[in-house]
PDB file of C-alpha atoms in Angstrom:
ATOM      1  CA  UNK A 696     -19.058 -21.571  58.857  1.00 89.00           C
ATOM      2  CA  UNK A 697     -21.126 -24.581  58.125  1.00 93.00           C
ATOM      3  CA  UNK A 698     -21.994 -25.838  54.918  1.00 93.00           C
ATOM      4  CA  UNK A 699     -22.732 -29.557  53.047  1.00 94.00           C
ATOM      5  CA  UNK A 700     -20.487 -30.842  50.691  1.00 92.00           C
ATOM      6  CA  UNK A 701     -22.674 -30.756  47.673  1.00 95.00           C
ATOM      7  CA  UNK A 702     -23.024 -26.921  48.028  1.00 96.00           C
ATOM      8  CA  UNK A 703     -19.503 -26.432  49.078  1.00 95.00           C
ATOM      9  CA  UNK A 704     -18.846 -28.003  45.564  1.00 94.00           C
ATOM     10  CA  UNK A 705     -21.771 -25.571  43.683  1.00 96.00           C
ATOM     11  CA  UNK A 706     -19.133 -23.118  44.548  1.00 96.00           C
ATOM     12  CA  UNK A 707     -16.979 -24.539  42.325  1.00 96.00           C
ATOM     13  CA  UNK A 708     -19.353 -24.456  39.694  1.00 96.00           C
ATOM     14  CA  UNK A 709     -19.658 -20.522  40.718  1.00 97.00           C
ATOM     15  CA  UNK A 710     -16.379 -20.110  40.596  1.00 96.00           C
ATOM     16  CA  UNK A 711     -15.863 -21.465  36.664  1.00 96.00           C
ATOM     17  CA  UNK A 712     -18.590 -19.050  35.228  1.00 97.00           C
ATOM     18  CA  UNK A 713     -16.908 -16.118  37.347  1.00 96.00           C
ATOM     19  CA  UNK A 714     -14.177 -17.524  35.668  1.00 96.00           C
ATOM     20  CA  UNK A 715     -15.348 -17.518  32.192  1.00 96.00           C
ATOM     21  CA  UNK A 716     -17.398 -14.206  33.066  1.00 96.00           C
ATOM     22  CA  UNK A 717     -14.203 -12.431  33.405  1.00 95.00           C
ATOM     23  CA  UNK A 718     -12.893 -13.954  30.030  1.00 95.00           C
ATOM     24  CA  UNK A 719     -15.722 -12.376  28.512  1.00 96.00           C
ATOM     25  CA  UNK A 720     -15.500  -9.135  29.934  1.00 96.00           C
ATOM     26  CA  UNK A 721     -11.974  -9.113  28.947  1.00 95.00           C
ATOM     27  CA  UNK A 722     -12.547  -9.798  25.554  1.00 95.00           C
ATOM     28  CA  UNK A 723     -15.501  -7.734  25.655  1.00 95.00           C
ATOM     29  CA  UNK A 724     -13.313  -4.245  26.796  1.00 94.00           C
ATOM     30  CA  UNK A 725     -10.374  -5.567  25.216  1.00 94.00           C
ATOM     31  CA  UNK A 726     -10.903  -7.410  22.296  1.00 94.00           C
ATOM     32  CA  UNK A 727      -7.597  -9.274  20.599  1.00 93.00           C
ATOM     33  CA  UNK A 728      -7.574  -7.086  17.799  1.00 94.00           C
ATOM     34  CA  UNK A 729      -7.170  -3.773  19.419  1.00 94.00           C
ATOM     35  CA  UNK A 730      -3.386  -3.557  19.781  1.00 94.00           C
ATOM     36  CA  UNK A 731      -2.759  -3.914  15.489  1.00 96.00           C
ATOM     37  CA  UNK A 732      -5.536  -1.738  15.421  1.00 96.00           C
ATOM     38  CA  UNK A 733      -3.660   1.094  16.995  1.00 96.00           C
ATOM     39  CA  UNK A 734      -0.594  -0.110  15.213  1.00 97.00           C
ATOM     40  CA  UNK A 735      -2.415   0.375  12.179  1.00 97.00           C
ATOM     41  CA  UNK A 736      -3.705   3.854  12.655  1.00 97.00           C
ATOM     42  CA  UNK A 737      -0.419   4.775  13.914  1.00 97.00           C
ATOM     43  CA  UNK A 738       0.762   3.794   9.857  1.00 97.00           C
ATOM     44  CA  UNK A 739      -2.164   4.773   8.374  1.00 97.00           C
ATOM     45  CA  UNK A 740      -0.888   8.562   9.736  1.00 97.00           C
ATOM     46  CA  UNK A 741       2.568   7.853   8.782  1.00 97.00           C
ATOM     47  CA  UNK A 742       1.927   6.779   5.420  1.00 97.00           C
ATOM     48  CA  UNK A 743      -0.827   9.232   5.069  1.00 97.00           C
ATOM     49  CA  UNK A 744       1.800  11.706   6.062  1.00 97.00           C
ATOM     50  CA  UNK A 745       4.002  10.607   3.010  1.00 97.00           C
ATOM     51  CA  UNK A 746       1.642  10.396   0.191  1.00 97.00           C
ATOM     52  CA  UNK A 747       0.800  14.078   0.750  1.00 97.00           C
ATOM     53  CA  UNK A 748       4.523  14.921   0.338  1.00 97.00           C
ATOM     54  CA  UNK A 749       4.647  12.575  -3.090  1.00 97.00           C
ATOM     55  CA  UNK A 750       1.358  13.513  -4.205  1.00 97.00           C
ATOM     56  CA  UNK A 751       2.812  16.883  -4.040  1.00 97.00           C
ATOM     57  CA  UNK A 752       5.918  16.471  -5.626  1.00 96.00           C
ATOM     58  CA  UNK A 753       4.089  15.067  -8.167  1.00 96.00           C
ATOM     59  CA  UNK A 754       1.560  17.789  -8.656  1.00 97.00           C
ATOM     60  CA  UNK A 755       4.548  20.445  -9.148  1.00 96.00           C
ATOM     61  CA  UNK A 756       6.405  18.258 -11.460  1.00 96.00           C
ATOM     62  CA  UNK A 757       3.013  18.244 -13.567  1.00 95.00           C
ATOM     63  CA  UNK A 758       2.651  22.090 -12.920  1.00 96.00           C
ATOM     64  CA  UNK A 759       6.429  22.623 -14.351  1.00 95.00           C
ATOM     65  CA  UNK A 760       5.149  20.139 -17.708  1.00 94.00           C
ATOM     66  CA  UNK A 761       2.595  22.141 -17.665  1.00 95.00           C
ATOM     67  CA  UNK A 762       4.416  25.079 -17.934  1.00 95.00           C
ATOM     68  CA  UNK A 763       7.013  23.943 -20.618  1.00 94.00           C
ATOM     69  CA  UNK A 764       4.413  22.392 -22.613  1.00 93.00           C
ATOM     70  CA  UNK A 765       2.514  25.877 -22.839  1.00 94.00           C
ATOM     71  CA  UNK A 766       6.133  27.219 -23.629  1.00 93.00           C
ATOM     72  CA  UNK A 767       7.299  24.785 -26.561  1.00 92.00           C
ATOM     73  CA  UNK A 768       3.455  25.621 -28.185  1.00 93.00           C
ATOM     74  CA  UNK A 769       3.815  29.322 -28.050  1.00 93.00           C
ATOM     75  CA  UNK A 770       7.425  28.775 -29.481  1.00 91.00           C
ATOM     76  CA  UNK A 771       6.158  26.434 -31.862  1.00 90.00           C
ATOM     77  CA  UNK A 772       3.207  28.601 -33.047  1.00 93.00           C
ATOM     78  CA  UNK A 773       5.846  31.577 -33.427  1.00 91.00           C
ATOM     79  CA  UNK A 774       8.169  29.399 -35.417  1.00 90.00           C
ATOM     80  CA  UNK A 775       5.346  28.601 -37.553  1.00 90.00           C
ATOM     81  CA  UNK A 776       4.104  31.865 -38.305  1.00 91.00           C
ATOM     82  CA  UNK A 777       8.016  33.242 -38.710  1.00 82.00           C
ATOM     83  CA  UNK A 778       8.493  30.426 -41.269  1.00 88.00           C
ATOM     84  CA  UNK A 779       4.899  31.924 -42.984  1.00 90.00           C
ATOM     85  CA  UNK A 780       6.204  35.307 -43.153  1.00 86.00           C
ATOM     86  CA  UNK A 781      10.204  34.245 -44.165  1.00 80.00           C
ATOM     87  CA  UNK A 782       8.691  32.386 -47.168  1.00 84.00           C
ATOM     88  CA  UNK A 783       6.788  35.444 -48.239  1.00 82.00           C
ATOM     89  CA  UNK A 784       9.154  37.881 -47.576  1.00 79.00           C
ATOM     90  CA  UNK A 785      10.430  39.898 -49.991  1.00 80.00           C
ATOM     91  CA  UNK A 786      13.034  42.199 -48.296  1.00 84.00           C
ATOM     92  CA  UNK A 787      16.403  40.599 -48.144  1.00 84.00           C
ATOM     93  CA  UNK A 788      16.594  42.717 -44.886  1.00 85.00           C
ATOM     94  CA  UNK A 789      13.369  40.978 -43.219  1.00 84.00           C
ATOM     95  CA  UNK A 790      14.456  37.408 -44.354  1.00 82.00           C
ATOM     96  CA  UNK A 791      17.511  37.876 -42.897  1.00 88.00           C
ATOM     97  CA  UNK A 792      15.653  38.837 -38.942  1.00 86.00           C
ATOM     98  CA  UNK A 793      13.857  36.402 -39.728  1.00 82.00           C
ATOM     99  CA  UNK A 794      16.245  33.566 -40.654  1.00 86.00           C
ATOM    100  CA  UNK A 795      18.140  34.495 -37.459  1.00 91.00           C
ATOM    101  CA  UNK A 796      15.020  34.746 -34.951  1.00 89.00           C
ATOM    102  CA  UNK A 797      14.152  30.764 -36.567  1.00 87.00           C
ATOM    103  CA  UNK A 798      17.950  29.875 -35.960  1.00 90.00           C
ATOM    104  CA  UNK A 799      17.242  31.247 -31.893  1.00 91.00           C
ATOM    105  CA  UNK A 800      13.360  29.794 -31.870  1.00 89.00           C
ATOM    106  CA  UNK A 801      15.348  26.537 -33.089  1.00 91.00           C
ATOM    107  CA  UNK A 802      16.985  26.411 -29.822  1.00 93.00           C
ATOM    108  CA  UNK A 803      14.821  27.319 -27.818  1.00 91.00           C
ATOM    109  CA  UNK A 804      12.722  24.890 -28.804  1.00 91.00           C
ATOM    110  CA  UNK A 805      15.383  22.422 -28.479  1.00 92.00           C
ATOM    111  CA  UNK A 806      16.255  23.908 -24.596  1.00 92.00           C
ATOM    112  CA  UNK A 807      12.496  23.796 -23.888  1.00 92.00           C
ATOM    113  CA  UNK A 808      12.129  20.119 -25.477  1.00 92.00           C
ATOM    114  CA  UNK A 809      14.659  18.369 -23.406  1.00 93.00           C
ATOM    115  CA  UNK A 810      13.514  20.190 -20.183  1.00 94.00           C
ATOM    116  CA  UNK A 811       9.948  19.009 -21.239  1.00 93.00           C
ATOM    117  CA  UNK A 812      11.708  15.126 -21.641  1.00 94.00           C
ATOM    118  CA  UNK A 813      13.271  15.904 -18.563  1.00 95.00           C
ATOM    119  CA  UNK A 814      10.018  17.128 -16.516  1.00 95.00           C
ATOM    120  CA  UNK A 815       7.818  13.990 -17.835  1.00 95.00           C
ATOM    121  CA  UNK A 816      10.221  11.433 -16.666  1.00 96.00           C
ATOM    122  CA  UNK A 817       9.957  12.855 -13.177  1.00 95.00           C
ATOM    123  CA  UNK A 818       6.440  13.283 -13.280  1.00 96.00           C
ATOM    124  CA  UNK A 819       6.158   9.367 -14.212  1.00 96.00           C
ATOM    125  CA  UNK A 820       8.201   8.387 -11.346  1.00 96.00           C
ATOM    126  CA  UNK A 821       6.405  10.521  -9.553  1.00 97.00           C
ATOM    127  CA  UNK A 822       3.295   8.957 -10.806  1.00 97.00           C
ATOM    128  CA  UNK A 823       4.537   5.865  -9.458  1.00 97.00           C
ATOM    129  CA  UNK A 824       5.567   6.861  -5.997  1.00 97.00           C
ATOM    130  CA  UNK A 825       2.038   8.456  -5.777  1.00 97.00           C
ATOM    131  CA  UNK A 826       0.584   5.056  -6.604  1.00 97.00           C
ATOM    132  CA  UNK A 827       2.924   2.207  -4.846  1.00 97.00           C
ATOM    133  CA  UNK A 828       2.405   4.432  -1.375  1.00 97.00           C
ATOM    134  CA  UNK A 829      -1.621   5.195  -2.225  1.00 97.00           C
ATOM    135  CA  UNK A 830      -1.255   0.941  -2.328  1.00 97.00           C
ATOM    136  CA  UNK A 831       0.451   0.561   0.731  1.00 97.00           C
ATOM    137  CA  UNK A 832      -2.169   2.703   2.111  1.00 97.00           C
ATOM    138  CA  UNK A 833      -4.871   0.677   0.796  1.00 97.00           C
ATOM    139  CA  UNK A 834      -3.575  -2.650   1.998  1.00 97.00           C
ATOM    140  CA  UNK A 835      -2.760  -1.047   5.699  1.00 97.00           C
ATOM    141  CA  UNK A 836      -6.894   0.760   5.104  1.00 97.00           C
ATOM    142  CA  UNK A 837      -8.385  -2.906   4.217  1.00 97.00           C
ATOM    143  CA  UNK A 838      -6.397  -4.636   7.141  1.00 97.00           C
ATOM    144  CA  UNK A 839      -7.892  -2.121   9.987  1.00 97.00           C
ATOM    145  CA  UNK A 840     -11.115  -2.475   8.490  1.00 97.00           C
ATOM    146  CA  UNK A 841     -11.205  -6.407   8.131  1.00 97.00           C
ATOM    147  CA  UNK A 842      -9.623  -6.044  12.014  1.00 97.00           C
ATOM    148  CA  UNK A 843     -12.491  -3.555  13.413  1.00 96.00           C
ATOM    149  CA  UNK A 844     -15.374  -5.634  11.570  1.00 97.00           C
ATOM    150  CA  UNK A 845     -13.871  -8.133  13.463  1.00 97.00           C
ATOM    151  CA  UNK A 846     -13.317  -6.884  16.731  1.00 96.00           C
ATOM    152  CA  UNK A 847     -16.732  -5.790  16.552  1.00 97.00           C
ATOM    153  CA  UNK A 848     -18.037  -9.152  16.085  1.00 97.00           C
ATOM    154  CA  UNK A 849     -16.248 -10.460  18.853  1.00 96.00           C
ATOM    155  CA  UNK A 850     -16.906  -8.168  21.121  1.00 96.00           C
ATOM    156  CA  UNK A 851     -20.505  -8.680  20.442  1.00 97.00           C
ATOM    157  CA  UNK A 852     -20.033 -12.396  20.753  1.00 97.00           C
ATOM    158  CA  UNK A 853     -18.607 -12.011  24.028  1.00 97.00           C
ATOM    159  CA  UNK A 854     -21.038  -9.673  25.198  1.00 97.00           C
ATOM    160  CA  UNK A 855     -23.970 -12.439  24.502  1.00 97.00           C
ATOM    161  CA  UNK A 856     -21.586 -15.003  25.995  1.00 97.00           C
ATOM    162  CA  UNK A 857     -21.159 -12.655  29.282  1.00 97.00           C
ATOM    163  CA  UNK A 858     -24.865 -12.133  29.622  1.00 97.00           C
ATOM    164  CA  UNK A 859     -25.751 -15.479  29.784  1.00 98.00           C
ATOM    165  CA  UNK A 860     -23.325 -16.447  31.851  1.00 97.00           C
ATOM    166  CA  UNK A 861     -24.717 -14.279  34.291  1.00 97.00           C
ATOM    167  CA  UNK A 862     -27.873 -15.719  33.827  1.00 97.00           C
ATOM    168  CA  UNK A 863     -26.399 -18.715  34.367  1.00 97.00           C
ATOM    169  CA  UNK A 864     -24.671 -17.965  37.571  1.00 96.00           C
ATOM    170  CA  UNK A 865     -27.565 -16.418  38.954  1.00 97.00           C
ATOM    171  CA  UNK A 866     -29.244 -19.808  38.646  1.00 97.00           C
ATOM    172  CA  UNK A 867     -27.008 -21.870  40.343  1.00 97.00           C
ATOM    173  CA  UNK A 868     -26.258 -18.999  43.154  1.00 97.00           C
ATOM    174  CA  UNK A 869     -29.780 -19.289  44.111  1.00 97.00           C
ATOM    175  CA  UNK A 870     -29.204 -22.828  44.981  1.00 96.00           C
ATOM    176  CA  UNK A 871     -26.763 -21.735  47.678  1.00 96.00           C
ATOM    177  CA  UNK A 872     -27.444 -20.698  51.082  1.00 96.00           C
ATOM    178  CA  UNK A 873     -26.928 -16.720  51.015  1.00 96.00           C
ATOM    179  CA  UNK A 874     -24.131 -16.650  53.716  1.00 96.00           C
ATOM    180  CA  UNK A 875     -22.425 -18.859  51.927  1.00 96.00           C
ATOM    181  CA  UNK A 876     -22.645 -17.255  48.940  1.00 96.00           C
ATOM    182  CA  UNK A 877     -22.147 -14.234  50.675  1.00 96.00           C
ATOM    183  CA  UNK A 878     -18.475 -15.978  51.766  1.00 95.00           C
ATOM    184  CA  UNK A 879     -17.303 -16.827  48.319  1.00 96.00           C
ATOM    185  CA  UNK A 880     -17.970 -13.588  46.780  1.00 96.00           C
ATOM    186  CA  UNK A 881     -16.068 -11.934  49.770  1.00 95.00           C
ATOM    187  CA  UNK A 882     -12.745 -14.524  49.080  1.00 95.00           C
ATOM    188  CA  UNK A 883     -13.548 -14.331  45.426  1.00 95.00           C
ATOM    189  CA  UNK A 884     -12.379 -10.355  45.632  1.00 93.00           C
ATOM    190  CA  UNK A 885      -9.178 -11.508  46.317  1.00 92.00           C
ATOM    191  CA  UNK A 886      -8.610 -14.923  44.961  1.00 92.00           C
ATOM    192  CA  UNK A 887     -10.664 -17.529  43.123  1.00 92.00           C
ATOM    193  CA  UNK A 888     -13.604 -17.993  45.652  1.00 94.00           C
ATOM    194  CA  UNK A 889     -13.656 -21.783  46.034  1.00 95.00           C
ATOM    195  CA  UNK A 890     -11.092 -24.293  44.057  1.00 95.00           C
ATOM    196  CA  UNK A 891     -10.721 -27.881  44.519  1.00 95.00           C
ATOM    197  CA  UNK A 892      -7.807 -29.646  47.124  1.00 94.00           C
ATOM    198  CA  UNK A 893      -6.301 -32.075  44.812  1.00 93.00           C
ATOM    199  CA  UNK A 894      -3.408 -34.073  46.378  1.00 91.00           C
ATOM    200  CA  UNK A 895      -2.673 -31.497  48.887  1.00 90.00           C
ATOM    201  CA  UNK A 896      -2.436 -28.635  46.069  1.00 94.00           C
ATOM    202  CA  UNK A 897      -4.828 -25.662  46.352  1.00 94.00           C
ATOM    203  CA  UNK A 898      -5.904 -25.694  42.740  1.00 94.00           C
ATOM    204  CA  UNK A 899      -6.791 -21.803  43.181  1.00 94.00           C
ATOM    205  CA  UNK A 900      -3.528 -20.680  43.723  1.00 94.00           C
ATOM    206  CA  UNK A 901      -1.699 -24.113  42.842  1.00 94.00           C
ATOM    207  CA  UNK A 902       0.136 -23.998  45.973  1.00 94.00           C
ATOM    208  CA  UNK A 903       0.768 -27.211  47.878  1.00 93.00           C
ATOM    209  CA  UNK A 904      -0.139 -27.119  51.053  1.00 92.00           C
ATOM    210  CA  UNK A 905       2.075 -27.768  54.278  1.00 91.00           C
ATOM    211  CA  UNK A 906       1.448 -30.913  56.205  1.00 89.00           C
ATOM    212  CA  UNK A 907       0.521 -29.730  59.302  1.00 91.00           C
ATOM    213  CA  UNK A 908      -2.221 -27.282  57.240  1.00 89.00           C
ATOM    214  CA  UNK A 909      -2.828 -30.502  55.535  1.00 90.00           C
ATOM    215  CA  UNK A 910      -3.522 -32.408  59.155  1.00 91.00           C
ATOM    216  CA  UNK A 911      -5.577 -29.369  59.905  1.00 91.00           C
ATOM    217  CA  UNK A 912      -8.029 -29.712  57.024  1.00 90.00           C
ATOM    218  CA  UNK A 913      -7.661 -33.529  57.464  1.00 90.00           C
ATOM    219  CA  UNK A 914      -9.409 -33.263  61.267  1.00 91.00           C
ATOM    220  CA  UNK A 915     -12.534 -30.421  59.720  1.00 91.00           C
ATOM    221  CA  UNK A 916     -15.604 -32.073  59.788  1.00 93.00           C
ATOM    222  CA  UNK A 917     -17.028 -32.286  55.932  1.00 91.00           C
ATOM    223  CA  UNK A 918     -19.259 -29.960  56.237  1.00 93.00           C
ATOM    224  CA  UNK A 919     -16.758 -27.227  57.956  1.00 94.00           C
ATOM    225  CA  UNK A 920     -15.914 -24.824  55.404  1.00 95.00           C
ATOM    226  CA  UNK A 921     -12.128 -24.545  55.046  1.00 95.00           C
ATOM    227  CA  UNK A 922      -9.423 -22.118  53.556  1.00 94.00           C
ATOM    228  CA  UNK A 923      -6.587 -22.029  52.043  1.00 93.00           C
ATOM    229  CA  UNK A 924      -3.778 -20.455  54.429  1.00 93.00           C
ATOM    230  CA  UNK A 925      -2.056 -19.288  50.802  1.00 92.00           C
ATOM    231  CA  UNK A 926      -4.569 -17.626  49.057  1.00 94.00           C
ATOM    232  CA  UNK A 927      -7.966 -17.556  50.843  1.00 94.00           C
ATOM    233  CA  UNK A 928     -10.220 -19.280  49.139  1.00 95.00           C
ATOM    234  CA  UNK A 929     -12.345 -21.603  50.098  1.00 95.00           C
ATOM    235  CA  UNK A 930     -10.963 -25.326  49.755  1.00 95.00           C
ATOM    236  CA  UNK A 931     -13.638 -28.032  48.099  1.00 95.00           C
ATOM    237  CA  UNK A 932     -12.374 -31.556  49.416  1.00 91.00           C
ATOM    238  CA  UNK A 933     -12.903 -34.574  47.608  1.00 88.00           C
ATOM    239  CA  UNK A 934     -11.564 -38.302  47.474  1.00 85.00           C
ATOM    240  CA  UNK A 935      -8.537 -36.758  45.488  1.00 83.00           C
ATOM    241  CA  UNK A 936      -7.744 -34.436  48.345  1.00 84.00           C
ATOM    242  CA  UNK A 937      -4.971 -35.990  49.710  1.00 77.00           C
ATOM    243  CA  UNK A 938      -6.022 -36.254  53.192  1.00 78.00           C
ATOM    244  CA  UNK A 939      -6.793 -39.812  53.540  1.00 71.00           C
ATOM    245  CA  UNK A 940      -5.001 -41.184  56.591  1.00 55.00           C
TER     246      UNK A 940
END
């Protein structure tokens, strides 16, 4: 195949927006933030997982204060009204039930108190737990959100970015001759279409070239399109080729 040197080296301009086309369509499908994102929801479970446990741990520790604090009232309101009817009692008999049943309320309202002391220190450092892991989840919550506002940004970005580079491309391919064009895009399925020969270096596949490929090139006419034996693209030669005699 024929072709003149200036349109041999539009290819090259082809070639760098395919280029950046398929950086955008990278970061377009997969955008930079997408592998802490699935980190994160991969925590977020984990540490969702956990608070339920502590929150409820914490929610029967309440339940049992609760329960002991209903207890040391009743006992309490008993021991009051005992008390009312021991100081109006007039049956040495009576006072005497009485005075024992305070003596065993007396305990029991001891027993019940420390078990109530007992209860609310758990249920404080239960409190705690509930709240240092609800802030863990927070901070790992804010950090995927910041990260997916983000990624979606950029993957908007790069879908404007992509689009015009397309438009782009399309301008300058229509300044080719079609089976020309129609040659890069068949080499570009497998390598990078068209790159420069720079000091006997393929700068597609940044192979350097052996000299008697080198002498081959070197005796193409300049408008004979030539490949690269490495990779298959199509070799744009310049004064920096390397092939001066």
């Amino acid at each position: 195949m024929n072709a003149t040197p200036e349109n041999q080296r539009t290819l090259l301009d082809i070639a760098d927006l395919d280029r950046r086309i398929a950086q955008a369509e990278r970061a377009r499908t997969q955008p930079s933030q997408a592998g802490r994102i699935a980190e994160l929801v991969a925590i977020r479970q984990e540490q969702l997982r956990e608070l339920t446990v502590l929150t409820g741990a914490r929610d029967d520790a309440r339940t049992e204060l609760s329960r002991l604090e209903s207890d040391v009232a009743l006992a309490e309101q008993r021991r009051d009204r005992d008390a009312q009817r021991l100081a109006a009692a007039t049956n040495p008999k009576e006072a005497q039930a009485l005075e024992h049943e305070l003596a065993s309320l007396a305990r029991r309202l001891s027993d019940l108190e420390d078990a109530e002391l007992d209860v609310m220190g758990r249920v404080e450092e239960a409190d705690a737990a509930v709240a240092a892991q609800q802030a863990l989840l927070d901070a790992t919550t804010a950090e995927g959100s910041a990260l997916t506002a983000q990624g979606k940004a950029d993957v908007a970005a790069a879908t404007e970015l992509g689009a015009q580079l397309a438009r782009d491309r399309e301008a300058v391919a229509a300044t080719v001759p079609a089976p020309l064009l129609a040659e890069y895009d068949r080499r570009a399925a497998n390598s990078a279409g068209a790159a420069l020969l720079t000091r006997g270096t393929c700068e597609g596949c940044r192979m350097m070239l052996p000299g008697t490929d080198l002498n081959e090139i070197r005796r193409a006419p300049e408008d004979e399109v030539v490949s690269c034996p490495e990779c298959g693209c199509i070799l744009v030669r310049t004064e920096e080729s390397g092939l001066s005699s």
